[in-house]
């Protein structure tokens, strides 16, 4: 099994190769779900006889980001810095089966510095990268970098600021987002995905009132601010669901933006 360390180092090496000459920060790492075990030689020892050298410890889930602060853009007064990272969750891997391809999630996108909200786009996210070794992992990350269109991503985020919804439309949207979670599966499949939990939808509502950067109580809400309310609420997600929801926030914000201009796909959320 590839370790979390090997995963991080492979992505770090690819970043150093592709962005040679740029300032690249050290990885910022988060782990969760500690698993305590023992070495094979101590498998039959009673717990009270275990030596420290007999014990093992690893973390089931790991996430990291690597910032490239010399590559940045300002969108609607907010500084966005290029950010690379990934997520690994052993609960998505059968550690006891015959060794095969292992799953990783990697991304390249931008972090909003005023609030550390992460912005992820379609061509900058691999939600299920399956590889068997660090060499293939390194190559896959390089390929993702080559395919990622940073200018297009920035333009998408800038364009969100050109469209706004009324407070009434926002309240209607919040109600639909709450309703979405309770819909029968057959009904849900005909509507675009919305991955935020009820608690996170509540946090979007609270931030609309209280957030000093993106709140708009009593005023029209720009889709750029709405997008940041979504990505802000996503920060409460578990490590293994964080990136999927970050990407879904992009889909939801751009979809609602299109619906405000008459597109049908996300119209259910506003109807």
PDB file of C-alpha atoms in Angstrom:
ATOM      1  CA  UNK A   1       0.000   0.000   0.000  1.00  0.00           C
ATOM      2  CA  UNK A   2       1.315   3.439  -0.919  1.00  0.00           C
ATOM      3  CA  UNK A   3       1.734   5.569   2.179  1.00  0.00           C
ATOM      4  CA  UNK A   4       0.298   9.041   2.688  1.00  0.00           C
ATOM      5  CA  UNK A   5       3.883  10.345   2.703  1.00  0.00           C
ATOM      6  CA  UNK A   6       4.642   8.750  -0.683  1.00  0.00           C
ATOM      7  CA  UNK A   7       1.431  10.278  -2.081  1.00  0.00           C
ATOM      8  CA  UNK A   8       2.303  13.771  -0.877  1.00  0.00           C
ATOM      9  CA  UNK A   9       5.900  13.520  -2.097  1.00  0.00           C
ATOM     10  CA  UNK A  10       4.807  12.363  -5.577  1.00  0.00           C
ATOM     11  CA  UNK A  11       2.458  15.344  -5.960  1.00  0.00           C
ATOM     12  CA  UNK A  12       5.115  17.665  -4.516  1.00  0.00           C
ATOM     13  CA  UNK A  13       7.702  16.380  -7.017  1.00  0.00           C
ATOM     14  CA  UNK A  14       5.281  16.900  -9.914  1.00  0.00           C
ATOM     15  CA  UNK A  15       4.553  20.433  -8.675  1.00  0.00           C
ATOM     16  CA  UNK A  16       8.264  21.277  -8.423  1.00  0.00           C
ATOM     17  CA  UNK A  17       8.822  19.934 -11.943  1.00  0.00           C
ATOM     18  CA  UNK A  18       5.901  21.678 -13.638  1.00  0.00           C
ATOM     19  CA  UNK A  19       6.180  24.992 -11.793  1.00  0.00           C
ATOM     20  CA  UNK A  20       9.964  25.194 -11.771  1.00  0.00           C
ATOM     21  CA  UNK A  21      11.104  28.744 -11.000  1.00  0.00           C
ATOM     22  CA  UNK A  22       8.007  29.628  -8.979  1.00  0.00           C
ATOM     23  CA  UNK A  23       7.876  29.967  -5.199  1.00  0.00           C
ATOM     24  CA  UNK A  24       6.342  26.742  -3.902  1.00  0.00           C
ATOM     25  CA  UNK A  25       5.289  26.397  -0.274  1.00  0.00           C
ATOM     26  CA  UNK A  26       5.753  23.263   1.812  1.00  0.00           C
ATOM     27  CA  UNK A  27       2.660  21.026   2.009  1.00  0.00           C
ATOM     28  CA  UNK A  28       0.052  21.929   4.622  1.00  0.00           C
ATOM     29  CA  UNK A  29      -1.194  18.548   5.874  1.00  0.00           C
ATOM     30  CA  UNK A  30      -4.317  17.468   7.771  1.00  0.00           C
ATOM     31  CA  UNK A  31      -5.007  13.935   9.028  1.00  0.00           C
ATOM     32  CA  UNK A  32      -7.924  12.283  10.826  1.00  0.00           C
ATOM     33  CA  UNK A  33      -9.275   8.963  12.091  1.00  0.00           C
ATOM     34  CA  UNK A  34      -6.248   7.565  13.929  1.00  0.00           C
ATOM     35  CA  UNK A  35      -5.847   3.778  13.740  1.00  0.00           C
ATOM     36  CA  UNK A  36      -3.705   2.052  16.370  1.00  0.00           C
ATOM     37  CA  UNK A  37      -2.249  -1.365  15.655  1.00  0.00           C
ATOM     38  CA  UNK A  38       0.762  -3.582  16.218  1.00  0.00           C
ATOM     39  CA  UNK A  39       3.596  -5.093  14.225  1.00  0.00           C
ATOM     40  CA  UNK A  40       3.108  -8.681  12.919  1.00  0.00           C
ATOM     41  CA  UNK A  41       5.584 -10.108  15.451  1.00  0.00           C
ATOM     42  CA  UNK A  42       3.427  -8.819  18.328  1.00  0.00           C
ATOM     43  CA  UNK A  43       0.113 -10.038  16.957  1.00  0.00           C
ATOM     44  CA  UNK A  44      -0.421 -12.578  19.772  1.00  0.00           C
ATOM     45  CA  UNK A  45       0.889 -10.468  22.668  1.00  0.00           C
ATOM     46  CA  UNK A  46      -1.623  -9.382  25.337  1.00  0.00           C
ATOM     47  CA  UNK A  47      -2.266  -5.633  25.144  1.00  0.00           C
ATOM     48  CA  UNK A  48      -0.759  -4.978  28.579  1.00  0.00           C
ATOM     49  CA  UNK A  49       2.549  -6.556  27.512  1.00  0.00           C
ATOM     50  CA  UNK A  50       3.046  -4.524  24.345  1.00  0.00           C
ATOM     51  CA  UNK A  51       6.241  -2.511  24.115  1.00  0.00           C
ATOM     52  CA  UNK A  52       6.288   0.874  22.407  1.00  0.00           C
ATOM     53  CA  UNK A  53       8.302  -0.737  19.614  1.00  0.00           C
ATOM     54  CA  UNK A  54       5.439  -3.239  19.085  1.00  0.00           C
ATOM     55  CA  UNK A  55       2.849  -0.534  18.430  1.00  0.00           C
ATOM     56  CA  UNK A  56       1.955   1.047  15.107  1.00  0.00           C
ATOM     57  CA  UNK A  57      -0.134   4.079  14.304  1.00  0.00           C
ATOM     58  CA  UNK A  58      -1.522   5.441  11.062  1.00  0.00           C
ATOM     59  CA  UNK A  59      -4.235   7.834   9.975  1.00  0.00           C
ATOM     60  CA  UNK A  60      -7.107   6.594   7.860  1.00  0.00           C
ATOM     61  CA  UNK A  61      -7.584   9.923   6.053  1.00  0.00           C
ATOM     62  CA  UNK A  62      -5.109  12.533   4.873  1.00  0.00           C
ATOM     63  CA  UNK A  63      -5.474  15.801   2.959  1.00  0.00           C
ATOM     64  CA  UNK A  64      -2.853  18.334   1.945  1.00  0.00           C
ATOM     65  CA  UNK A  65      -2.433  21.521  -0.064  1.00  0.00           C
ATOM     66  CA  UNK A  66       0.617  23.103  -1.669  1.00  0.00           C
ATOM     67  CA  UNK A  67       0.368  26.808  -2.455  1.00  0.00           C
ATOM     68  CA  UNK A  68       2.224  28.552  -5.281  1.00  0.00           C
ATOM     69  CA  UNK A  69       1.996  32.181  -4.054  1.00  0.00           C
ATOM     70  CA  UNK A  70       3.826  33.662  -7.048  1.00  0.00           C
ATOM     71  CA  UNK A  71       0.903  32.633  -9.296  1.00  0.00           C
ATOM     72  CA  UNK A  72      -2.170  34.607  -8.291  1.00  0.00           C
ATOM     73  CA  UNK A  73      -5.061  36.674  -9.602  1.00  0.00           C
ATOM     74  CA  UNK A  74      -7.491  39.161  -8.084  1.00  0.00           C
ATOM     75  CA  UNK A  75     -11.193  38.433  -8.602  1.00  0.00           C
ATOM     76  CA  UNK A  76     -13.753  40.973  -7.374  1.00  0.00           C
ATOM     77  CA  UNK A  77     -11.251  42.351  -4.872  1.00  0.00           C
ATOM     78  CA  UNK A  78     -10.251  38.919  -3.547  1.00  0.00           C
ATOM     79  CA  UNK A  79      -6.727  37.584  -4.052  1.00  0.00           C
ATOM     80  CA  UNK A  80      -6.719  34.004  -5.364  1.00  0.00           C
ATOM     81  CA  UNK A  81      -3.537  31.927  -5.108  1.00  0.00           C
ATOM     82  CA  UNK A  82      -2.772  28.830  -7.182  1.00  0.00           C
ATOM     83  CA  UNK A  83      -3.107  25.735  -5.006  1.00  0.00           C
ATOM     84  CA  UNK A  84      -2.398  22.047  -5.600  1.00  0.00           C
ATOM     85  CA  UNK A  85      -3.385  19.214  -3.298  1.00  0.00           C
ATOM     86  CA  UNK A  86      -4.938  15.856  -2.727  1.00  0.00           C
ATOM     87  CA  UNK A  87      -6.908  13.538  -0.495  1.00  0.00           C
ATOM     88  CA  UNK A  88      -6.287   9.922   0.436  1.00  0.00           C
ATOM     89  CA  UNK A  89      -8.710   7.795   2.441  1.00  0.00           C
ATOM     90  CA  UNK A  90      -7.818   4.215   3.352  1.00  0.00           C
ATOM     91  CA  UNK A  91     -11.518   3.506   3.969  1.00  0.00           C
ATOM     92  CA  UNK A  92     -11.853   3.519   0.157  1.00  0.00           C
ATOM     93  CA  UNK A  93      -9.210   0.788  -0.091  1.00  0.00           C
ATOM     94  CA  UNK A  94      -9.359  -2.847   1.011  1.00  0.00           C
ATOM     95  CA  UNK A  95      -6.040  -3.099   2.833  1.00  0.00           C
ATOM     96  CA  UNK A  96      -6.340  -6.872   3.203  1.00  0.00           C
ATOM     97  CA  UNK A  97      -7.028  -7.806  -0.406  1.00  0.00           C
ATOM     98  CA  UNK A  98      -4.502  -8.656  -3.091  1.00  0.00           C
ATOM     99  CA  UNK A  99      -2.594  -5.528  -4.044  1.00  0.00           C
ATOM    100  CA  UNK A 100      -4.180  -3.655  -6.949  1.00  0.00           C
ATOM    101  CA  UNK A 101      -4.790  -0.089  -8.045  1.00  0.00           C
ATOM    102  CA  UNK A 102      -5.203   2.395  -5.194  1.00  0.00           C
ATOM    103  CA  UNK A 103      -7.470   5.453  -5.225  1.00  0.00           C
ATOM    104  CA  UNK A 104      -6.407   9.056  -4.818  1.00  0.00           C
ATOM    105  CA  UNK A 105      -8.033  12.441  -5.315  1.00  0.00           C
ATOM    106  CA  UNK A 106      -5.888  15.284  -6.653  1.00  0.00           C
ATOM    107  CA  UNK A 107      -6.657  18.821  -7.758  1.00  0.00           C
ATOM    108  CA  UNK A 108      -5.254  22.106  -8.968  1.00  0.00           C
ATOM    109  CA  UNK A 109      -7.222  25.298  -8.444  1.00  0.00           C
ATOM    110  CA  UNK A 110      -7.218  28.527  -6.477  1.00  0.00           C
ATOM    111  CA  UNK A 111      -7.572  29.434  -2.811  1.00  0.00           C
ATOM    112  CA  UNK A 112      -9.312  32.672  -1.843  1.00  0.00           C
ATOM    113  CA  UNK A 113      -6.853  34.209   0.626  1.00  0.00           C
ATOM    114  CA  UNK A 114      -9.388  36.287   2.565  1.00  0.00           C
ATOM    115  CA  UNK A 115     -11.185  33.147   3.773  1.00  0.00           C
ATOM    116  CA  UNK A 116      -9.137  30.109   2.546  1.00  0.00           C
ATOM    117  CA  UNK A 117     -12.125  28.910   0.468  1.00  0.00           C
ATOM    118  CA  UNK A 118     -11.004  26.405  -2.167  1.00  0.00           C
ATOM    119  CA  UNK A 119     -12.124  26.852  -5.798  1.00  0.00           C
ATOM    120  CA  UNK A 120     -11.975  23.687  -7.935  1.00  0.00           C
ATOM    121  CA  UNK A 121     -12.911  23.381 -11.633  1.00  0.00           C
ATOM    122  CA  UNK A 122     -13.685  20.512 -14.016  1.00  0.00           C
ATOM    123  CA  UNK A 123     -10.287  20.207 -15.684  1.00  0.00           C
ATOM    124  CA  UNK A 124      -8.410  20.650 -12.403  1.00  0.00           C
ATOM    125  CA  UNK A 125      -9.845  17.717 -10.470  1.00  0.00           C
ATOM    126  CA  UNK A 126      -9.296  13.968 -10.632  1.00  0.00           C
ATOM    127  CA  UNK A 127     -11.911  12.494  -8.298  1.00  0.00           C
ATOM    128  CA  UNK A 128     -10.848   8.861  -8.657  1.00  0.00           C
ATOM    129  CA  UNK A 129      -7.247   8.513  -9.777  1.00  0.00           C
ATOM    130  CA  UNK A 130      -6.304   4.818  -9.650  1.00  0.00           C
ATOM    131  CA  UNK A 131      -2.608   3.918  -9.773  1.00  0.00           C
ATOM    132  CA  UNK A 132      -0.373   1.154  -8.446  1.00  0.00           C
ATOM    133  CA  UNK A 133       2.877   3.080  -7.923  1.00  0.00           C
ATOM    134  CA  UNK A 134       4.249   6.572  -7.323  1.00  0.00           C
ATOM    135  CA  UNK A 135       5.683   6.825 -10.851  1.00  0.00           C
ATOM    136  CA  UNK A 136       2.206   6.543 -12.396  1.00  0.00           C
ATOM    137  CA  UNK A 137       0.861   8.920  -9.755  1.00  0.00           C
ATOM    138  CA  UNK A 138       3.535  11.491 -10.634  1.00  0.00           C
ATOM    139  CA  UNK A 139       2.762  11.203 -14.355  1.00  0.00           C
ATOM    140  CA  UNK A 140      -1.007  11.492 -13.816  1.00  0.00           C
ATOM    141  CA  UNK A 141      -0.561  14.671 -11.768  1.00  0.00           C
ATOM    142  CA  UNK A 142       1.696  16.183 -14.452  1.00  0.00           C
ATOM    143  CA  UNK A 143      -0.936  15.349 -17.068  1.00  0.00           C
ATOM    144  CA  UNK A 144      -3.604  17.059 -14.955  1.00  0.00           C
ATOM    145  CA  UNK A 145      -1.407  20.169 -14.752  1.00  0.00           C
ATOM    146  CA  UNK A 146      -1.042  20.209 -18.541  1.00  0.00           C
ATOM    147  CA  UNK A 147      -4.807  19.953 -19.080  1.00  0.00           C
ATOM    148  CA  UNK A 148      -5.739  22.582 -16.499  1.00  0.00           C
ATOM    149  CA  UNK A 149      -6.685  25.943 -18.028  1.00  0.00           C
ATOM    150  CA  UNK A 150      -6.066  28.502 -15.277  1.00  0.00           C
ATOM    151  CA  UNK A 151      -7.156  31.455 -17.437  1.00  0.00           C
ATOM    152  CA  UNK A 152     -10.485  29.775 -18.208  1.00  0.00           C
ATOM    153  CA  UNK A 153     -10.996  29.002 -14.507  1.00  0.00           C
ATOM    154  CA  UNK A 154     -10.297  32.625 -13.527  1.00  0.00           C
ATOM    155  CA  UNK A 155     -12.654  33.891 -16.245  1.00  0.00           C
ATOM    156  CA  UNK A 156     -15.401  31.588 -14.946  1.00  0.00           C
ATOM    157  CA  UNK A 157     -15.036  32.991 -11.428  1.00  0.00           C
ATOM    158  CA  UNK A 158     -14.910  36.583 -12.694  1.00  0.00           C
ATOM    159  CA  UNK A 159     -18.093  36.029 -14.711  1.00  0.00           C
ATOM    160  CA  UNK A 160     -19.962  34.901 -11.579  1.00  0.00           C
ATOM    161  CA  UNK A 161     -19.697  38.456 -10.276  1.00  0.00           C
ATOM    162  CA  UNK A 162     -21.658  39.769 -13.253  1.00  0.00           C
ATOM    163  CA  UNK A 163     -24.894  38.023 -12.211  1.00  0.00           C
ATOM    164  CA  UNK A 164     -26.914  38.501  -9.021  1.00  0.00           C
ATOM    165  CA  UNK A 165     -30.052  37.043  -7.480  1.00  0.00           C
ATOM    166  CA  UNK A 166     -32.578  38.807  -5.294  1.00  0.00           C
ATOM    167  CA  UNK A 167     -32.993  37.955  -1.634  1.00  0.00           C
ATOM    168  CA  UNK A 168     -36.315  36.305  -2.513  1.00  0.00           C
ATOM    169  CA  UNK A 169     -34.602  34.079  -5.099  1.00  0.00           C
ATOM    170  CA  UNK A 170     -31.874  33.218  -2.586  1.00  0.00           C
ATOM    171  CA  UNK A 171     -34.465  32.188   0.024  1.00  0.00           C
ATOM    172  CA  UNK A 172     -36.267  30.099  -2.609  1.00  0.00           C
ATOM    173  CA  UNK A 173     -32.959  28.453  -3.501  1.00  0.00           C
ATOM    174  CA  UNK A 174     -32.163  27.671   0.151  1.00  0.00           C
ATOM    175  CA  UNK A 175     -35.560  26.029   0.548  1.00  0.00           C
ATOM    176  CA  UNK A 176     -34.987  23.882  -2.527  1.00  0.00           C
ATOM    177  CA  UNK A 177     -31.524  22.893  -1.274  1.00  0.00           C
ATOM    178  CA  UNK A 178     -33.070  21.728   2.005  1.00  0.00           C
ATOM    179  CA  UNK A 179     -35.852  19.913   0.151  1.00  0.00           C
ATOM    180  CA  UNK A 180     -33.351  18.185  -2.150  1.00  0.00           C
ATOM    181  CA  UNK A 181     -31.990  16.008   0.687  1.00  0.00           C
ATOM    182  CA  UNK A 182     -35.431  14.518   1.370  1.00  0.00           C
ATOM    183  CA  UNK A 183     -36.458  13.793  -2.216  1.00  0.00           C
ATOM    184  CA  UNK A 184     -37.010  10.152  -3.268  1.00  0.00           C
ATOM    185  CA  UNK A 185     -34.032   8.821  -5.229  1.00  0.00           C
ATOM    186  CA  UNK A 186     -36.078   8.452  -8.391  1.00  0.00           C
ATOM    187  CA  UNK A 187     -36.960  12.137  -8.226  1.00  0.00           C
ATOM    188  CA  UNK A 188     -33.436  13.182  -7.274  1.00  0.00           C
ATOM    189  CA  UNK A 189     -31.807  11.603 -10.321  1.00  0.00           C
ATOM    190  CA  UNK A 190     -33.611  14.031 -12.654  1.00  0.00           C
ATOM    191  CA  UNK A 191     -32.100  17.030 -10.827  1.00  0.00           C
ATOM    192  CA  UNK A 192     -28.412  18.090 -10.863  1.00  0.00           C
ATOM    193  CA  UNK A 193     -26.461  16.862  -7.829  1.00  0.00           C
ATOM    194  CA  UNK A 194     -26.286  18.952  -4.666  1.00  0.00           C
ATOM    195  CA  UNK A 195     -23.882  17.443  -2.132  1.00  0.00           C
ATOM    196  CA  UNK A 196     -24.058  19.894   0.783  1.00  0.00           C
ATOM    197  CA  UNK A 197     -25.661  18.549   3.966  1.00  0.00           C
ATOM    198  CA  UNK A 198     -28.609  20.185   5.753  1.00  0.00           C
ATOM    199  CA  UNK A 199     -26.210  21.584   8.358  1.00  0.00           C
ATOM    200  CA  UNK A 200     -24.039  23.094   5.642  1.00  0.00           C
ATOM    201  CA  UNK A 201     -27.078  24.617   3.913  1.00  0.00           C
ATOM    202  CA  UNK A 202     -27.971  26.192   7.279  1.00  0.00           C
ATOM    203  CA  UNK A 203     -24.422  27.560   7.453  1.00  0.00           C
ATOM    204  CA  UNK A 204     -24.874  29.114   4.002  1.00  0.00           C
ATOM    205  CA  UNK A 205     -27.953  30.922   5.360  1.00  0.00           C
ATOM    206  CA  UNK A 206     -26.086  32.112   8.470  1.00  0.00           C
ATOM    207  CA  UNK A 207     -23.134  33.322   6.407  1.00  0.00           C
ATOM    208  CA  UNK A 208     -25.502  35.264   4.126  1.00  0.00           C
ATOM    209  CA  UNK A 209     -26.475  37.233   7.219  1.00  0.00           C
ATOM    210  CA  UNK A 210     -23.188  37.384   9.136  1.00  0.00           C
ATOM    211  CA  UNK A 211     -20.206  36.899   6.794  1.00  0.00           C
ATOM    212  CA  UNK A 212     -18.338  40.209   6.557  1.00  0.00           C
ATOM    213  CA  UNK A 213     -16.810  39.331   3.174  1.00  0.00           C
ATOM    214  CA  UNK A 214     -19.641  37.567   1.346  1.00  0.00           C
ATOM    215  CA  UNK A 215     -22.831  38.270   3.297  1.00  0.00           C
ATOM    216  CA  UNK A 216     -25.548  40.351   1.576  1.00  0.00           C
ATOM    217  CA  UNK A 217     -28.489  40.581   3.977  1.00  0.00           C
ATOM    218  CA  UNK A 218     -31.159  42.865   2.524  1.00  0.00           C
ATOM    219  CA  UNK A 219     -29.385  43.192  -0.829  1.00  0.00           C
ATOM    220  CA  UNK A 220     -29.007  41.283  -4.066  1.00  0.00           C
ATOM    221  CA  UNK A 221     -26.430  38.485  -3.825  1.00  0.00           C
ATOM    222  CA  UNK A 222     -23.820  38.166  -6.571  1.00  0.00           C
ATOM    223  CA  UNK A 223     -23.121  34.645  -7.762  1.00  0.00           C
ATOM    224  CA  UNK A 224     -19.463  35.130  -6.798  1.00  0.00           C
ATOM    225  CA  UNK A 225     -20.533  35.758  -3.207  1.00  0.00           C
ATOM    226  CA  UNK A 226     -22.984  32.848  -3.360  1.00  0.00           C
ATOM    227  CA  UNK A 227     -20.162  30.598  -4.589  1.00  0.00           C
ATOM    228  CA  UNK A 228     -18.040  31.604  -1.613  1.00  0.00           C
ATOM    229  CA  UNK A 229     -20.920  30.970   0.788  1.00  0.00           C
ATOM    230  CA  UNK A 230     -21.004  27.409  -0.600  1.00  0.00           C
ATOM    231  CA  UNK A 231     -17.241  26.841  -0.413  1.00  0.00           C
ATOM    232  CA  UNK A 232     -17.184  28.380   3.064  1.00  0.00           C
ATOM    233  CA  UNK A 233     -19.865  25.966   4.287  1.00  0.00           C
ATOM    234  CA  UNK A 234     -17.905  23.090   2.750  1.00  0.00           C
ATOM    235  CA  UNK A 235     -15.008  23.653   5.165  1.00  0.00           C
ATOM    236  CA  UNK A 236     -16.907  21.619   7.783  1.00  0.00           C
ATOM    237  CA  UNK A 237     -16.779  18.493   5.563  1.00  0.00           C
ATOM    238  CA  UNK A 238     -14.825  15.374   6.474  1.00  0.00           C
ATOM    239  CA  UNK A 239     -11.518  15.029   4.662  1.00  0.00           C
ATOM    240  CA  UNK A 240     -12.763  12.319   2.289  1.00  0.00           C
ATOM    241  CA  UNK A 241     -15.826  14.282   1.080  1.00  0.00           C
ATOM    242  CA  UNK A 242     -14.292  17.773   1.018  1.00  0.00           C
ATOM    243  CA  UNK A 243     -13.008  17.816  -2.578  1.00  0.00           C
ATOM    244  CA  UNK A 244     -16.150  16.306  -4.108  1.00  0.00           C
ATOM    245  CA  UNK A 245     -18.216  19.010  -2.408  1.00  0.00           C
ATOM    246  CA  UNK A 246     -15.761  21.747  -3.430  1.00  0.00           C
ATOM    247  CA  UNK A 247     -16.153  20.681  -7.054  1.00  0.00           C
ATOM    248  CA  UNK A 248     -19.930  20.369  -6.643  1.00  0.00           C
ATOM    249  CA  UNK A 249     -20.025  23.945  -5.288  1.00  0.00           C
ATOM    250  CA  UNK A 250     -18.512  25.120  -8.584  1.00  0.00           C
ATOM    251  CA  UNK A 251     -21.100  23.159 -10.559  1.00  0.00           C
ATOM    252  CA  UNK A 252     -23.941  24.480  -8.415  1.00  0.00           C
ATOM    253  CA  UNK A 253     -22.862  28.143  -8.554  1.00  0.00           C
ATOM    254  CA  UNK A 254     -22.302  28.124 -12.324  1.00  0.00           C
ATOM    255  CA  UNK A 255     -25.508  26.126 -12.880  1.00  0.00           C
ATOM    256  CA  UNK A 256     -27.653  28.522 -10.835  1.00  0.00           C
ATOM    257  CA  UNK A 257     -25.966  31.424 -12.633  1.00  0.00           C
ATOM    258  CA  UNK A 258     -27.009  29.917 -15.978  1.00  0.00           C
ATOM    259  CA  UNK A 259     -30.533  29.290 -14.649  1.00  0.00           C
ATOM    260  CA  UNK A 260     -30.836  32.991 -13.804  1.00  0.00           C
ATOM    261  CA  UNK A 261     -30.169  33.637 -17.493  1.00  0.00           C
ATOM    262  CA  UNK A 262     -32.891  31.201 -18.592  1.00  0.00           C
ATOM    263  CA  UNK A 263     -31.075  27.852 -18.801  1.00  0.00           C
ATOM    264  CA  UNK A 264     -33.306  24.903 -17.813  1.00  0.00           C
ATOM    265  CA  UNK A 265     -30.848  22.477 -16.207  1.00  0.00           C
ATOM    266  CA  UNK A 266     -30.777  24.037 -12.701  1.00  0.00           C
ATOM    267  CA  UNK A 267     -34.163  25.763 -12.951  1.00  0.00           C
ATOM    268  CA  UNK A 268     -35.699  23.421 -10.339  1.00  0.00           C
ATOM    269  CA  UNK A 269     -33.641  25.112  -7.614  1.00  0.00           C
ATOM    270  CA  UNK A 270     -35.198  28.498  -8.427  1.00  0.00           C
ATOM    271  CA  UNK A 271     -38.767  27.440  -9.234  1.00  0.00           C
TER     272      UNK A 271
END
